[in-house]
Structure formats: structure tokens, C-alpha cells
Short mmCIF file of C-alpha atoms in Angstrom, two decimals:
data_model
loop_
_atom_site.label_atom_id
_atom_site.label_comp_id
_atom_site.label_asym_id
_atom_site.label_seq_id
_atom_site.Cartn_x
_atom_site.Cartn_y
_atom_site.Cartn_z
CA UNK S 12 140.27 124.28 89.75
CA UNK S 13 139.93 120.54 89.17
CA UNK S 14 136.48 118.99 88.81
CA UNK S 15 136.47 115.35 89.88
CA UNK S 16 133.27 113.55 88.95
CA UNK S 17 131.70 110.21 88.12
CA UNK S 18 129.20 109.18 85.41
CA UNK S 19 128.16 112.73 84.51
CA UNK S 20 127.52 111.91 80.88
CA UNK S 21 124.48 109.83 81.85
CA UNK S 22 122.60 112.69 83.48
CA UNK S 23 121.49 116.08 82.23
CA UNK S 24 121.09 117.02 85.90
CA UNK S 25 124.83 116.80 86.55
CA UNK S 26 125.83 118.24 83.20
CA UNK S 27 123.77 121.38 83.82
CA UNK S 28 125.57 121.86 87.13
CA UNK S 29 128.96 121.44 85.42
CA UNK S 30 128.02 123.91 82.69
CA UNK S 31 127.04 126.50 85.29
CA UNK S 32 130.25 125.93 87.27
CA UNK S 33 132.37 126.30 84.15
CA UNK S 34 130.59 129.52 83.20
CA UNK S 35 130.89 131.08 86.66
CA UNK S 36 134.58 130.20 86.97
CA UNK S 37 135.31 131.41 83.45
CA UNK S 38 133.76 134.80 84.32
CA UNK S 39 136.36 135.02 87.08
CA UNK S 40 139.24 134.00 84.78
CA UNK S 41 139.54 130.64 86.56
CA UNK S 42 140.23 127.59 84.43
CA UNK S 43 138.25 124.43 85.15
CA UNK S 44 139.89 121.08 84.40
CA UNK S 45 137.80 117.92 84.30
CA UNK S 46 139.15 114.70 85.77
CA UNK S 47 136.82 111.66 85.47
CA UNK S 48 136.84 109.31 88.42
CA UNK S 49 138.01 106.47 86.19
CA UNK S 50 141.26 108.40 85.62
CA UNK S 51 141.97 108.77 89.34
CA UNK S 52 143.70 105.38 89.66
CA UNK S 53 143.83 105.84 93.41
CA UNK S 54 146.36 103.44 94.95
CA UNK S 55 146.52 104.90 98.45
CA UNK S 56 150.12 105.95 97.90
CA UNK S 57 150.63 107.78 94.61
CA UNK S 58 148.86 111.09 94.02
CA UNK S 59 147.53 111.70 90.49
CA UNK S 60 149.44 114.42 88.60
CA UNK S 61 146.43 116.77 88.35
CA UNK S 62 146.05 116.72 92.15
CA UNK S 63 149.72 117.28 92.96
CA UNK S 64 150.56 120.37 95.07
CA UNK S 65 150.97 123.33 92.75
CA UNK S 66 148.95 121.74 89.95
CA UNK S 67 145.51 122.78 91.20
CA UNK S 68 144.23 125.52 93.49
CA UNK S 69 141.07 123.70 94.48
CA UNK S 70 138.90 120.65 93.88
CA UNK S 71 135.16 120.32 93.22
CA UNK S 72 133.80 116.81 93.83
CA UNK S 73 130.54 115.78 92.13
CA UNK S 74 128.58 112.54 92.13
CA UNK S 75 131.18 110.44 93.97
CA UNK S 76 129.87 108.12 96.66
CA UNK S 77 132.86 105.89 97.48
CA UNK S 78 133.87 106.28 101.14
CA UNK S 79 137.51 105.35 100.55
CA UNK S 80 137.94 107.84 97.72
CA UNK S 81 136.12 110.59 99.64
CA UNK S 82 138.41 110.04 102.63
CA UNK S 83 141.44 110.19 100.33
CA UNK S 84 140.26 113.45 98.78
CA UNK S 85 139.53 114.88 102.23
CA UNK S 86 143.19 114.53 103.10
CA UNK S 87 144.41 116.69 100.20
CA UNK S 88 145.81 120.03 101.35
CA UNK S 89 143.79 122.21 98.95
CA UNK S 90 140.37 123.87 99.27
CA UNK S 91 137.60 121.41 98.45
CA UNK S 92 133.87 121.64 97.74
CA UNK S 93 131.76 118.46 97.78
CA UNK S 94 128.29 118.35 96.24
CA UNK S 95 126.66 115.60 98.31
CA UNK S 96 128.46 112.79 100.13
CA UNK S 97 127.71 109.42 101.70
CA UNK S 98 125.67 109.07 104.92
CA UNK S 99 127.85 109.43 107.98
CA UNK S 100 130.41 111.78 106.40
CA UNK S 101 130.34 115.24 107.97
CA UNK S 102 132.00 118.48 106.95
CA UNK S 103 134.70 117.66 109.50
CA UNK S 104 135.32 114.27 107.87
CA UNK S 105 135.52 115.84 104.41
CA UNK S 106 137.75 118.75 105.54
CA UNK S 107 136.04 120.98 103.01
CA UNK S 108 132.73 122.62 102.17
CA UNK S 109 129.66 120.45 101.69
CA UNK S 110 126.73 121.53 99.50
CA UNK S 111 123.50 119.57 99.91
CA UNK S 112 120.34 119.99 97.89
CA UNK S 113 117.31 120.40 100.14
CA UNK S 114 115.48 117.08 100.08
CA UNK S 115 113.68 116.37 103.32
CA UNK S 116 111.16 119.23 103.22
CA UNK S 117 110.23 118.92 99.54
CA UNK S 118 109.77 115.14 99.73
CA UNK S 119 107.52 115.57 102.77
CA UNK S 120 105.45 118.08 100.78
CA UNK S 121 105.31 115.76 97.76
CA UNK S 122 104.21 112.82 99.89
CA UNK S 123 101.45 114.89 101.51
CA UNK S 124 100.32 116.17 98.10
CA UNK S 125 100.04 112.57 96.85
CA UNK S 126 97.89 111.81 99.90
CA UNK S 127 95.66 114.81 99.21
CA UNK S 128 95.14 113.52 95.66
CA UNK S 129 93.36 110.53 97.18
CA UNK S 130 96.16 107.96 97.31
CA UNK S 131 96.37 106.10 100.62
CA UNK S 132 99.02 103.39 100.16
CA UNK S 133 102.24 105.22 99.32
CA UNK S 134 105.51 103.31 98.94
CA UNK S 135 109.14 104.36 98.49
CA UNK S 136 111.89 103.12 96.16
CA UNK S 137 115.58 103.97 96.45
CA UNK S 138 118.92 103.07 98.03
CA UNK S 139 118.98 105.34 101.10
CA UNK S 140 122.61 104.56 102.00
CA UNK S 141 124.02 105.47 98.56
CA UNK S 142 124.01 109.24 99.11
CA UNK S 143 123.30 111.55 102.01
CA UNK S 144 120.64 113.35 99.95
CA UNK S 145 118.93 109.97 99.37
CA UNK S 146 118.76 109.47 103.14
CA UNK S 147 117.28 112.95 103.57
CA UNK S 148 114.60 112.16 100.97
CA UNK S 149 113.70 108.97 102.86
CA UNK S 150 113.38 111.00 106.06
CA UNK S 151 111.13 113.45 104.19
CA UNK S 152 108.96 110.55 103.04
CA UNK S 153 108.66 109.33 106.64
CA UNK S 154 107.73 112.85 107.76
CA UNK S 155 105.08 112.99 105.05
CA UNK S 156 103.59 109.61 105.94
CA UNK S 157 103.42 110.62 109.60
CA UNK S 158 101.95 114.02 108.70
CA UNK S 159 99.15 112.27 106.78
CA UNK S 160 98.31 110.09 109.76
CA UNK S 161 99.41 106.94 107.92
CA UNK S 162 101.60 104.05 109.06
CA UNK S 163 104.75 103.18 107.13
CA UNK S 164 104.17 99.94 105.23
CA UNK S 165 107.67 98.52 105.01
CA UNK S 166 106.62 95.83 102.54
CA UNK S 167 105.96 98.50 99.88
CA UNK S 168 109.26 100.29 100.60
CA UNK S 169 112.51 99.29 98.89
CA UNK S 170 115.41 101.03 100.66
CA UNK S 171 118.27 98.54 100.64
CA UNK S 172 121.65 98.79 98.94
CA UNK S 173 121.58 98.53 95.14
CA UNK S 174 124.64 98.22 92.84
CA UNK S 175 125.08 101.34 90.72
CA UNK S 176 124.96 99.56 87.36
CA UNK S 177 121.72 100.38 85.54
CA UNK S 178 120.99 96.71 84.71
CA UNK S 179 121.37 95.76 88.39
CA UNK S 180 119.10 98.61 89.45
CA UNK S 181 116.49 97.58 86.93
CA UNK S 182 116.63 93.94 88.02
CA UNK S 183 116.33 94.79 91.73
CA UNK S 184 113.33 97.04 91.16
CA UNK S 185 111.76 94.40 88.92
CA UNK S 186 112.18 91.76 91.64
CA UNK S 187 110.72 94.12 94.24
CA UNK S 188 107.65 94.90 92.15
CA UNK S 189 107.14 91.22 91.36
CA UNK S 190 107.26 90.37 95.07
CA UNK S 191 104.31 92.61 95.94
CA UNK S 192 100.93 90.85 96.28
CA UNK S 193 99.32 94.10 95.15
CA UNK S 194 100.75 97.41 94.00
CA UNK S 195 100.31 100.50 96.19
CA UNK S 196 98.52 103.61 95.02
CA UNK S 197 101.79 105.52 94.59
CA UNK S 198 105.57 105.37 94.91
CA UNK S 199 107.88 108.16 95.99
CA UNK S 200 111.14 107.48 94.13
CA UNK S 201 114.50 108.64 95.45
CA UNK S 202 115.54 110.15 92.09
CA UNK S 203 114.41 110.70 88.53
CA UNK S 204 116.66 107.80 87.49
CA UNK S 205 114.74 105.42 89.76
CA UNK S 206 111.37 106.90 88.78
CA UNK S 207 111.95 106.39 85.05
CA UNK S 208 113.12 102.79 85.57
CA UNK S 209 110.06 102.09 87.70
CA UNK S 210 107.74 103.69 85.15
CA UNK S 211 109.24 101.58 82.38
CA UNK S 212 108.82 98.38 84.41
CA UNK S 213 105.21 99.23 85.26
CA UNK S 214 104.54 99.98 81.59
CA UNK S 215 105.78 96.49 80.70
CA UNK S 216 103.11 95.13 83.06
CA UNK S 217 100.48 97.36 81.44
CA UNK S 218 100.13 99.34 84.66
CA UNK S 219 99.16 102.91 83.83
CA UNK S 220 101.08 105.81 85.37
CA UNK S 221 99.63 107.84 87.05
CA UNK S 222 96.12 106.39 86.71
CA UNK S 223 96.90 103.05 88.38
CA UNK S 224 100.09 103.95 90.25
CA UNK S 225 101.30 107.50 90.77
CA UNK S 226 105.08 108.09 90.66
CA UNK S 227 107.09 111.03 91.91
#
């Protein structure tokens, strides 16, 4: 089985998933080969050697959110499992199995818990078009806001497209925070990556988390 993934070394979250996959497959005498996305060199015509017919019995796709590459992988005539995808891609589009982490319900519960703690202005930070799970978390936030009887304040929500480079992410969040006349009581962040960047930026402004602004 070939594992095709992007930027795993930056996240313990992904590495723990890979470790578990490797262990489970090893218990079944199945060898797992790792192919980083950078080594794919997808040209639209030539198939990488590791993905040639007869070279792999299946593909696991992690942390890849490029529509063109996902469509290319969908066309390969081997069993495929995708962990997450981009908004708009269905199981039929991927021609494989799709595993999604439950996001909508938990984020609704988190948002309502923040409200019960006494916070009334609750914002959101995260690129909701980057991954399907991000979009589900945004929908959970909206459910939570509605469930609390609040109105969505779009000016304290940052949901637009953000380049995946960490410096770009940091700069965009910095610009967003600087643009706010006043900070909300809390932010629901789309991921731990975004939450830690936001916390660091608030710390630079001597804003205390969670006393001044709660983050989740």
C-alpha cells in the first residue's frame, strides 16, 4: 500500500495517524510505502513509478487538498482511501472511500459551551474552502451561534482563502486582528494550527488568553 501525503512532518496529528496505519497494516503483513507529495511530479501524462499498475495494491491519501491532484489520483485503477478532501468533491468524484472526521457537531457544542461560559461575541478564524472538514467546522459554528440565539457577526469572522505557507497564514491573521475595532470575547479556530498562531499574535499584543479572548 502506498501512502501519499503532504507536510506530515509539521504536525503530530498527522504523524500519529500514519503511525497507527503502519502498525495496523504491519499486523496484517502489508507493507506501507511512503511517497511525499513533492515526489509525485505529476505532469498529467506520466505516472510515477510507485503508482504504476502492479507496483501498489492500494493508495491512502492524507492531507492533500489540491483539486487537480485529487482528480488525477481518483482516476487510478487501484483501491483508494482519502482522509478528507476539498469542498465539492464527493465519493463519486474520488472513486474511492472517503473518511471524514466528525466536525460539525463538536464545533456546535464547543461554540455553545463558550456561550455558556459568559462570552457573547464569538468569532471564527479559518479558510473554509481549504478542506471539506474545515467547511463542516464552519457549519458547526453557524449552528452553535444560531442555537445560542445570537446573530453571526461577519466582521469578526475570517473565512476566506489563505495560502498554505505558515508565514502567509500568520500575516493574514495578523491583518485581520489589526482590522478589528475591538476584539470579540472568543474565537473558534478551524484547527489547532490556526489557534496557536492566533494565540501567539494575541500574546504579542499583550492580550491574555483565555481571560481577555477565549480560543478554541
